[in-house]
Structure formats: C-alpha cells, structure tokens
mmCIF file of C-alpha atoms in Angstrom:
data_model
loop_
_atom_site.group_PDB
_atom_site.id
_atom_site.type_symbol
_atom_site.label_atom_id
_atom_site.label_comp_id
_atom_site.label_asym_id
_atom_site.label_seq_id
_atom_site.Cartn_x
_atom_site.Cartn_y
_atom_site.Cartn_z
ATOM 1 C CA MET A 1 -124.363 -73.458 -73.572
ATOM 2 C CA LYS A 2 -127.888 -74.419 -73.132
ATOM 3 C CA LYS A 3 -130.173 -71.502 -74.608
ATOM 4 C CA THR A 4 -132.055 -69.433 -71.747
ATOM 5 C CA THR A 5 -136.060 -70.076 -72.434
ATOM 6 C CA PHE A 6 -137.773 -66.779 -71.451
ATOM 7 C CA PRO A 7 -141.543 -66.604 -70.874
ATOM 8 C CA PRO A 8 -142.823 -63.691 -73.301
ATOM 9 C CA ILE A 9 -142.495 -60.601 -71.385
ATOM 10 C CA GLY A 10 -144.482 -57.444 -72.209
ATOM 11 C CA VAL A 11 -145.430 -53.889 -71.151
ATOM 12 C CA HIS A 12 -148.371 -51.638 -71.134
ATOM 13 C CA GLU A 13 -147.936 -48.768 -73.688
ATOM 14 C CA SER A 14 -149.415 -45.364 -74.577
ATOM 15 C CA ILE A 15 -151.395 -45.634 -77.902
ATOM 16 C CA SER A 16 -150.884 -41.850 -78.281
ATOM 17 C CA GLY A 17 -150.394 -41.263 -81.988
ATOM 18 C CA GLY A 18 -152.098 -44.260 -83.171
ATOM 19 C CA HIS A 19 -152.609 -47.958 -81.797
ATOM 20 C CA HIS A 20 -149.427 -48.885 -83.835
ATOM 21 C CA GLN A 21 -147.517 -46.493 -81.311
ATOM 22 C CA ALA A 22 -147.636 -49.009 -78.413
ATOM 23 C CA VAL A 23 -146.355 -51.764 -80.724
ATOM 24 C CA LEU A 24 -143.200 -49.512 -81.829
ATOM 25 C CA ALA A 25 -142.550 -48.569 -78.115
ATOM 26 C CA ALA A 26 -142.696 -51.987 -76.936
ATOM 27 C CA ALA A 27 -140.319 -53.214 -79.503
ATOM 28 C CA LYS A 28 -137.888 -50.580 -79.061
ATOM 29 C CA ASP A 29 -137.503 -51.627 -75.547
ATOM 30 C CA GLY A 30 -136.848 -55.047 -76.423
ATOM 31 C CA PHE A 31 -140.325 -56.403 -75.350
ATOM 32 C CA ASP A 32 -142.096 -59.529 -76.766
ATOM 33 C CA CYS A 33 -145.731 -58.362 -76.258
ATOM 34 C CA VAL A 34 -148.006 -55.588 -75.479
ATOM 35 C CA GLN A 35 -150.875 -54.373 -73.496
ATOM 36 C CA LEU A 36 -152.783 -51.339 -74.185
ATOM 37 C CA PHE A 37 -155.883 -49.310 -73.570
ATOM 38 C CA SER A 38 -158.061 -49.431 -76.841
ATOM 39 C CA LYS A 39 -159.081 -45.673 -76.025
ATOM 40 C CA ASN A 40 -158.511 -43.214 -73.362
ATOM 41 C CA SER A 41 -159.040 -45.114 -70.122
ATOM 42 C CA ASN A 42 -160.896 -42.025 -68.467
ATOM 43 C CA GLN A 43 -163.361 -41.535 -70.992
ATOM 44 C CA TRP A 44 -166.703 -43.322 -71.651
ATOM 45 C CA LYS A 45 -166.743 -42.812 -75.383
ATOM 46 C CA ALA A 46 -164.252 -42.938 -78.201
ATOM 47 C CA LYS A 47 -164.247 -42.217 -81.802
ATOM 48 C CA PRO A 48 -164.554 -45.646 -83.849
ATOM 49 C CA ILE A 49 -161.201 -46.972 -84.965
ATOM 50 C CA PRO A 50 -160.738 -46.393 -88.552
ATOM 51 C CA PRO A 51 -160.183 -49.432 -90.613
ATOM 52 C CA GLU A 52 -156.889 -48.209 -91.867
ATOM 53 C CA ASP A 53 -155.613 -47.544 -88.147
ATOM 54 C CA ALA A 54 -156.494 -51.353 -87.229
ATOM 55 C CA GLU A 55 -154.620 -52.505 -90.356
ATOM 56 C CA LEU A 56 -151.568 -50.531 -89.447
ATOM 57 C CA PHE A 57 -151.465 -51.818 -85.927
ATOM 58 C CA LYS A 58 -151.774 -55.556 -87.067
ATOM 59 C CA LYS A 59 -149.073 -54.910 -89.732
ATOM 60 C CA THR A 60 -146.804 -53.390 -87.003
ATOM 61 C CA LEU A 61 -147.157 -56.496 -84.827
ATOM 62 C CA VAL A 62 -146.063 -58.617 -87.365
ATOM 63 C CA GLU A 63 -143.399 -56.476 -88.715
ATOM 64 C CA LYS A 64 -142.155 -56.094 -85.164
ATOM 65 C CA GLY A 65 -142.466 -59.716 -84.132
ATOM 66 C CA ILE A 66 -144.786 -58.465 -81.039
ATOM 67 C CA LYS A 67 -147.003 -61.298 -79.923
ATOM 68 C CA HIS A 68 -149.946 -61.575 -77.238
ATOM 69 C CA PRO A 69 -151.391 -58.006 -77.776
ATOM 70 C CA LEU A 70 -153.424 -57.474 -74.716
ATOM 71 C CA ILE A 71 -156.253 -54.711 -74.069
ATOM 72 C CA HIS A 72 -157.060 -53.277 -70.700
ATOM 73 C CA ASP A 73 -160.707 -51.814 -70.226
ATOM 74 C CA SER A 74 -161.427 -48.550 -69.061
ATOM 75 C CA TYR A 75 -161.076 -47.711 -65.418
ATOM 76 C CA LEU A 76 -164.579 -46.256 -65.451
ATOM 77 C CA ILE A 77 -166.285 -49.700 -66.169
ATOM 78 C CA ASN A 78 -167.988 -50.979 -63.223
ATOM 79 C CA LEU A 79 -170.206 -54.087 -63.927
ATOM 80 C CA ALA A 80 -170.906 -54.906 -60.235
ATOM 81 C CA SER A 81 -172.392 -51.663 -59.548
ATOM 82 C CA PRO A 82 -175.931 -51.578 -58.057
ATOM 83 C CA ASP A 83 -176.679 -48.481 -59.687
ATOM 84 C CA GLU A 84 -179.013 -49.217 -62.597
ATOM 85 C CA GLU A 85 -177.882 -46.349 -64.913
ATOM 86 C CA LEU A 86 -174.295 -46.796 -64.105
ATOM 87 C CA LEU A 87 -174.425 -50.613 -64.816
ATOM 88 C CA ALA A 88 -176.091 -50.132 -68.007
ATOM 89 C CA LYS A 89 -173.481 -47.408 -69.061
ATOM 90 C CA SER A 90 -170.757 -49.901 -67.794
ATOM 91 C CA ILE A 91 -172.197 -52.733 -69.934
ATOM 92 C CA ASP A 92 -172.268 -50.365 -73.123
ATOM 93 C CA ALA A 93 -168.667 -49.149 -72.756
ATOM 94 C CA PHE A 94 -167.451 -53.004 -71.925
ATOM 95 C CA ARG A 95 -169.483 -54.179 -74.887
ATOM 96 C CA ASP A 96 -167.386 -51.347 -77.131
ATOM 97 C CA GLU A 97 -164.254 -52.549 -75.547
ATOM 98 C CA ILE A 98 -164.386 -56.418 -76.970
ATOM 99 C CA GLU A 99 -165.720 -54.916 -79.928
ATOM 100 C CA ARG A 100 -162.677 -52.411 -80.490
ATOM 101 C CA ALA A 101 -160.549 -55.620 -79.709
ATOM 102 C CA GLU A 102 -162.295 -57.756 -82.549
ATOM 103 C CA ILE A 103 -161.371 -54.615 -85.012
ATOM 104 C CA LEU A 104 -157.496 -54.828 -83.699
ATOM 105 C CA GLY A 105 -157.727 -58.380 -84.107
ATOM 106 C CA ILE A 106 -156.877 -58.694 -80.161
ATOM 107 C CA PRO A 107 -158.165 -62.024 -78.663
ATOM 108 C CA TRP A 108 -158.314 -60.855 -74.842
ATOM 109 C CA VAL A 109 -159.619 -57.850 -73.109
ATOM 110 C CA VAL A 110 -158.528 -57.858 -69.405
ATOM 111 C CA MET A 111 -160.704 -56.251 -66.801
ATOM 112 C CA HIS A 112 -161.100 -55.362 -63.019
ATOM 113 C CA PRO A 113 -164.195 -57.152 -61.649
ATOM 114 C CA GLY A 114 -165.933 -54.236 -60.021
ATOM 115 C CA THR A 115 -167.280 -53.064 -56.944
ATOM 116 C CA PRO A 116 -170.795 -53.058 -55.655
ATOM 117 C CA THR A 117 -170.642 -49.306 -54.574
ATOM 118 C CA GLY A 118 -173.322 -48.121 -52.199
ATOM 119 C CA ASP A 119 -174.871 -51.448 -51.416
ATOM 120 C CA LYS A 120 -174.771 -51.636 -47.481
ATOM 121 C CA THR A 121 -176.509 -55.118 -47.201
ATOM 122 C CA LYS A 122 -175.003 -58.297 -46.138
ATOM 123 C CA ASP A 123 -175.292 -59.830 -49.429
ATOM 124 C CA ALA A 124 -173.619 -57.175 -51.172
ATOM 125 C CA GLU A 125 -170.679 -59.218 -52.273
ATOM 126 C CA THR A 126 -172.583 -62.146 -53.502
ATOM 127 C CA GLU A 127 -174.926 -59.811 -55.376
ATOM 128 C CA GLY A 128 -172.131 -57.792 -56.993
ATOM 129 C CA LEU A 129 -170.361 -60.955 -58.209
ATOM 130 C CA LYS A 130 -173.698 -62.287 -59.611
ATOM 131 C CA ARG A 131 -174.061 -59.234 -61.315
ATOM 132 C CA ILE A 132 -170.767 -59.005 -62.910
ATOM 133 C CA ALA A 133 -171.297 -62.622 -64.617
ATOM 134 C CA LYS A 134 -174.936 -61.408 -65.779
ATOM 135 C CA SER A 135 -173.312 -58.256 -67.388
ATOM 136 C CA LEU A 136 -170.582 -60.047 -68.988
ATOM 137 C CA ASP A 137 -173.166 -62.597 -70.399
ATOM 138 C CA THR A 138 -175.077 -59.705 -71.818
ATOM 139 C CA VAL A 139 -171.991 -58.221 -73.519
ATOM 140 C CA PHE A 140 -171.126 -61.987 -74.873
ATOM 141 C CA LYS A 141 -174.563 -62.071 -76.129
ATOM 142 C CA THR A 142 -175.111 -58.804 -77.872
ATOM 143 C CA ALA A 143 -171.290 -57.910 -79.109
ATOM 144 C CA LYS A 144 -170.082 -58.084 -82.384
ATOM 145 C CA SER A 145 -166.901 -59.761 -81.378
ATOM 146 C CA SER A 146 -165.408 -63.055 -80.371
ATOM 147 C CA ALA A 147 -162.727 -61.603 -78.081
ATOM 148 C CA ASN A 148 -162.529 -63.250 -74.552
ATOM 149 C CA VAL A 149 -162.207 -61.697 -71.418
ATOM 150 C CA GLN A 150 -159.517 -62.186 -68.427
ATOM 151 C CA LEU A 151 -160.754 -61.407 -65.011
ATOM 152 C CA GLU A 152 -157.903 -59.561 -63.234
ATOM 153 C CA THR A 153 -157.071 -60.454 -59.464
ATOM 154 C CA THR A 154 -157.655 -57.085 -57.458
ATOM 155 C CA ALA A 155 -155.710 -55.673 -54.243
ATOM 156 C CA GLY A 156 -159.243 -55.569 -52.532
ATOM 157 C CA GLN A 157 -159.244 -51.663 -51.686
ATOM 158 C CA GLY A 158 -162.486 -50.751 -50.567
ATOM 159 C CA ALA A 159 -165.129 -52.846 -51.428
ATOM 160 C CA ASN A 160 -163.531 -53.810 -54.899
ATOM 161 C CA LEU A 161 -164.304 -57.305 -55.780
ATOM 162 C CA GLY A 162 -161.805 -59.897 -57.170
ATOM 163 C CA TRP A 163 -159.189 -59.916 -54.291
ATOM 164 C CA ARG A 164 -159.926 -63.665 -53.095
ATOM 165 C CA PHE A 165 -159.756 -66.339 -55.967
ATOM 166 C CA GLU A 166 -162.999 -67.556 -54.881
ATOM 167 C CA HIS A 167 -164.570 -64.290 -55.990
ATOM 168 C CA LEU A 168 -163.454 -64.969 -59.934
ATOM 169 C CA ALA A 169 -164.501 -68.804 -59.312
ATOM 170 C CA LYS A 170 -167.881 -67.544 -58.295
ATOM 171 C CA ILE A 171 -168.110 -65.108 -61.628
ATOM 172 C CA ILE A 172 -166.971 -68.031 -63.867
ATOM 173 C CA GLU A 173 -169.495 -70.578 -62.174
ATOM 174 C CA CYS A 174 -172.222 -68.124 -62.739
ATOM 175 C CA SER A 175 -171.715 -67.168 -66.439
ATOM 176 C CA GLU A 176 -173.393 -68.770 -69.075
ATOM 177 C CA TYR A 177 -170.174 -68.489 -71.000
ATOM 178 C CA PRO A 178 -167.382 -70.252 -68.759
ATOM 179 C CA ASP A 179 -165.252 -71.171 -71.946
ATOM 180 C CA ARG A 180 -164.823 -67.309 -72.720
ATOM 181 C CA LEU A 181 -163.315 -66.435 -69.088
ATOM 182 C CA GLY A 182 -159.863 -66.552 -68.183
ATOM 183 C CA VAL A 183 -157.731 -65.114 -65.534
ATOM 184 C CA CYS A 184 -155.046 -62.650 -65.251
ATOM 185 C CA ILE A 185 -152.852 -62.673 -62.045
ATOM 186 C CA ASP A 186 -151.320 -59.678 -61.098
ATOM 187 C CA THR A 187 -148.567 -60.124 -58.632
ATOM 188 C CA CYS A 188 -148.759 -56.614 -56.866
ATOM 189 C CA HIS A 189 -152.532 -57.095 -56.237
ATOM 190 C CA ILE A 190 -152.430 -60.965 -54.806
ATOM 191 C CA PHE A 191 -149.697 -60.017 -52.375
ATOM 192 C CA ALA A 192 -151.687 -56.978 -51.255
ATOM 193 C CA ALA A 193 -154.797 -59.226 -50.899
ATOM 194 C CA GLY A 194 -152.853 -61.551 -48.620
ATOM 195 C CA TYR A 195 -151.522 -64.251 -50.870
ATOM 196 C CA PRO A 196 -147.753 -64.897 -49.849
ATOM 197 C CA LEU A 197 -145.347 -65.222 -52.709
ATOM 198 C CA VAL A 198 -141.500 -64.593 -51.393
ATOM 199 C CA THR A 199 -140.293 -67.800 -50.282
ATOM 200 C CA LYS A 200 -140.559 -70.857 -52.567
ATOM 201 C CA LYS A 201 -142.930 -72.494 -50.110
ATOM 202 C CA GLU A 202 -145.103 -69.484 -50.084
ATOM 203 C CA TYR A 203 -145.492 -69.122 -53.967
ATOM 204 C CA GLU A 204 -146.158 -72.784 -54.443
ATOM 205 C CA ALA A 205 -148.672 -72.664 -51.578
ATOM 206 C CA THR A 206 -150.373 -69.710 -53.367
ATOM 207 C CA MET A 207 -150.331 -71.271 -57.049
ATOM 208 C CA ASN A 208 -151.614 -74.461 -55.828
ATOM 209 C CA GLU A 209 -154.603 -72.455 -53.839
ATOM 210 C CA PHE A 210 -155.236 -70.888 -57.256
ATOM 211 C CA ASP A 211 -155.202 -74.216 -58.709
ATOM 212 C CA ARG A 212 -157.586 -75.713 -56.471
ATOM 213 C CA VAL A 213 -159.937 -72.910 -56.478
ATOM 214 C CA ILE A 214 -159.997 -71.707 -60.167
ATOM 215 C CA GLY A 215 -157.811 -73.989 -62.018
ATOM 216 C CA LEU A 216 -154.305 -73.185 -63.573
ATOM 217 C CA ASP A 217 -155.842 -73.778 -67.320
ATOM 218 C CA ARG A 218 -158.053 -70.520 -66.458
ATOM 219 C CA LEU A 219 -154.455 -68.425 -65.903
ATOM 220 C CA LYS A 220 -153.878 -66.735 -69.230
ATOM 221 C CA ALA A 221 -151.487 -63.659 -68.252
ATOM 222 C CA PHE A 222 -149.502 -62.162 -65.578
ATOM 223 C CA HIS A 223 -149.126 -58.506 -64.559
ATOM 224 C CA LEU A 224 -145.515 -58.279 -63.140
ATOM 225 C CA ASN A 225 -145.471 -55.543 -60.489
ATOM 226 C CA ASP A 226 -143.715 -54.932 -57.254
ATOM 227 C CA ILE A 227 -145.674 -53.300 -54.273
ATOM 228 C CA VAL A 228 -145.138 -50.263 -51.975
ATOM 229 C CA LYS A 229 -146.971 -51.726 -49.054
ATOM 230 C CA ASP A 230 -146.816 -55.025 -47.009
ATOM 231 C CA LEU A 231 -148.583 -58.262 -47.594
ATOM 232 C CA GLY A 232 -152.207 -58.178 -47.010
ATOM 233 C CA CYS A 233 -152.621 -54.341 -46.959
ATOM 234 C CA ARG A 234 -155.295 -54.530 -49.555
ATOM 235 C CA VAL A 235 -153.688 -51.296 -51.108
ATOM 236 C CA ASP A 236 -152.861 -51.135 -54.866
ATOM 237 C CA ARG A 237 -149.720 -49.362 -55.204
ATOM 238 C CA HIS A 238 -147.159 -50.732 -57.733
ATOM 239 C CA ALA A 239 -143.453 -50.351 -57.426
ATOM 240 C CA GLN A 240 -140.453 -51.193 -59.695
ATOM 241 C CA ILE A 241 -139.407 -54.778 -59.957
ATOM 242 C CA GLY A 242 -137.314 -55.558 -56.828
ATOM 243 C CA HIS A 243 -137.832 -52.151 -55.226
ATOM 244 C CA GLY A 244 -140.859 -53.009 -53.142
ATOM 245 C CA LYS A 245 -142.133 -55.316 -50.580
ATOM 246 C CA LEU A 246 -141.976 -58.438 -53.011
ATOM 247 C CA GLY A 247 -138.294 -58.241 -53.657
ATOM 248 C CA LEU A 248 -136.803 -60.262 -56.604
ATOM 249 C CA GLU A 249 -137.524 -63.827 -55.170
ATOM 250 C CA PRO A 250 -141.352 -64.088 -56.278
ATOM 251 C CA PHE A 251 -140.341 -62.966 -60.027
ATOM 252 C CA ARG A 252 -137.614 -65.571 -59.699
ATOM 253 C CA HIS A 253 -139.975 -68.459 -58.692
ATOM 254 C CA LEU A 254 -142.548 -67.309 -61.300
ATOM 255 C CA LEU A 255 -140.210 -66.701 -64.375
ATOM 256 C CA ASN A 256 -138.648 -70.186 -63.848
ATOM 257 C CA ASP A 257 -141.810 -72.028 -63.371
ATOM 258 C CA PRO A 258 -141.883 -74.341 -66.460
ATOM 259 C CA ARG A 259 -145.971 -74.303 -66.065
ATOM 260 C CA PHE A 260 -145.647 -70.848 -67.537
ATOM 261 C CA VAL A 261 -142.829 -70.427 -69.697
ATOM 262 C CA ASN A 262 -145.421 -69.732 -72.512
ATOM 263 C CA THR A 263 -147.846 -67.330 -70.543
ATOM 264 C CA PRO A 264 -147.487 -63.817 -71.439
ATOM 265 C CA MET A 265 -146.575 -61.246 -68.611
ATOM 266 C CA TYR A 266 -146.953 -57.709 -68.760
ATOM 267 C CA ILE A 267 -144.881 -55.049 -66.672
ATOM 268 C CA GLU A 268 -147.372 -52.422 -65.368
ATOM 269 C CA THR A 269 -144.815 -50.316 -63.098
ATOM 270 C CA PRO A 270 -144.735 -46.566 -62.832
ATOM 271 C CA LYS A 271 -143.210 -44.937 -66.023
ATOM 272 C CA GLY A 272 -140.175 -42.688 -65.656
ATOM 273 C CA THR A 273 -136.219 -42.829 -65.860
ATOM 274 C CA THR A 274 -133.559 -43.836 -63.399
ATOM 275 C CA GLU A 275 -129.993 -43.117 -63.255
ATOM 276 C CA ILE A 276 -127.459 -46.021 -63.548
ATOM 277 C CA ASP A 277 -123.587 -45.309 -63.667
ATOM 278 C CA GLY A 278 -124.377 -41.583 -64.530
ATOM 279 C CA GLU A 279 -126.678 -42.522 -67.426
ATOM 280 C CA PRO A 280 -130.277 -41.964 -67.776
ATOM 281 C CA LEU A 281 -132.173 -45.197 -68.368
ATOM 282 C CA ASP A 282 -135.910 -45.988 -68.745
ATOM 283 C CA TRP A 283 -137.472 -47.940 -66.000
ATOM 284 C CA ASP A 284 -139.265 -50.191 -68.310
ATOM 285 C CA VAL A 285 -135.979 -51.478 -69.983
ATOM 286 C CA VAL A 286 -134.011 -51.594 -66.693
ATOM 287 C CA ASN A 287 -137.362 -53.889 -65.240
ATOM 288 C CA LEU A 288 -136.972 -55.938 -68.497
ATOM 289 C CA LYS A 289 -133.180 -56.542 -67.799
ATOM 290 C CA THR A 290 -133.977 -57.521 -64.299
ATOM 291 C CA LEU A 291 -136.574 -60.037 -64.985
ATOM 292 C CA GLN A 292 -134.593 -61.411 -67.465
ATOM 293 C CA ASN A 293 -131.412 -61.976 -65.252
ATOM 294 C CA LEU A 294 -133.450 -64.081 -63.010
ATOM 295 C CA VAL A 295 -134.167 -66.672 -65.547
ATOM 296 C CA LYS A 296 -131.777 -69.595 -64.860
ATOM 297 C CA ARG A 297 -129.503 -70.708 -67.678
#
C-alpha cells in the first residue's frame, strides 16, 4: 500500500512551566510542529529568556522530533496605531518578540497586522498599512535578530487590517524588507472575510486569488480553524474542525493540495475535552485525527 503523505500538522500550546513544555505537549498528542507565545500574550513586558531555558527548548525540539516552531506575537501589539505612544510601545514590543525568537532559534514570528484605531479619515486604511510596513522596517533595522515575519490574514472585525489579500500585498510592497515577510492563512479568518472555501471550485478560486494578489511563494503557514459564523461575517470565532460553518470539505481540499504538502499547518481551535464512546478525549487530539482522516491514501 502506498504510504500516506501528511502535511506537517501542529498545534498552539501553552508555555506554562517553560517554553519546552509546549514542545512536550505537542509531541504527547502526536503533532509534528508547534506554535507558542514567547511570553504572556496579554502583557507588554516579560523577563528575558535565560540561556538554559532556550537550550532546553531547542534540545526538546530535537529529542521529540518537533519541527517548524512558530511564535505568535502578543495581542496587545498594534503596528497600525495612529497614536504615537501606543505605536512606539508596539514597535518596542514587537522588536522584543523577534529577538526572543532569535534566542529560541525560531525562524518566524506570526502577527496580526494591526488596526488604525481612532483614525476617522478617508485614508485611514492606506495610512494604517503604510504605518505597519514602516514599523516593521524599524524593527528589522534595530533588532538583534534574523527572525522573519508572517503577516496573518484576519477576519476583519471592526477596523482590523489584513482581511483583504490586497492589505497584505500593500504592506509587503511598502516595506524595505520584502524578503523578510511571508503570509499565514487562517481558514476561519479568510472565510469570515468573505473568501469562500467549501466547494473545490471555491477553494481553487480563493487560492488563485491569493496567488494573483500576493503569490503562493509568500505562503509560509496555515492556521486550521473552523468558524462559528457564516461566510463574510467579519467575526473571528473559531470552532472545532468540522463542527462549524466550514465543515470538513475545505480542510480536505487543503490537506490534499500537493502545493502545500510541506507547508506547516497549526490548529488554533478552542481548548477542552469532548466525550466519544463514553471516554473523555482532548479536542486537539480529536481534531488531529479528523484532519489525518481527510488525507487521501
């Protein structure tokens, strides 16, 4: 029988008890890769990472065979803010994120582009995208890090930028460091933003649009999430795989797309347990098995 080829599938794990704990948790549940916060995602500052903690993290990755570690930046960071104080604080915090990535040996940091909160002018969107590019340039120029950045597609809640592929293309176009920028597609977010995925025709049309506007060579990772609400809702609410409005078909298309067989994919579904045949099971494990069963043999 021909061996089934799975894309590398990972999960977002907690770093409580040390960064290496995220690796151990991912390995225990059978994942290939891991995404983590480098610090508390709801705090601006964090203690430096001790060298011994960084070495333990790297050692655990090797011992457990976990590949493609990815940092998600803090939710507080807003590189599109027109508020000078918040923008400066965000730039400092993001610089810290990619420097922490360097310490941990992680090549990519994924980030939500930002929101031009408070800017009511007609050019708010364009100026916000330019501020993001300029802020990233400042970080790249001043950070002691070779880590690169993945711009994540967003659902488009409120004034959030990044929900149109054109937004991300504009950031890349305006940056002095386009070679250090990639993109992470979140399945929940792009569906919420109005990009259909359910039928094979819809899936291909959306991927073709991404390729036309940004280029598939920029696509470095996926976040695999179902969604609670309908197409075009502009609401960011994740659901378990196959238990939302996306259902299983978009994930079937994606997991069997030969263009992405080596592209890491990370589950960000709600944590918790469910009961199957009278036994409690972790949702991450259930979602992983669901995804693996979609891969054609």
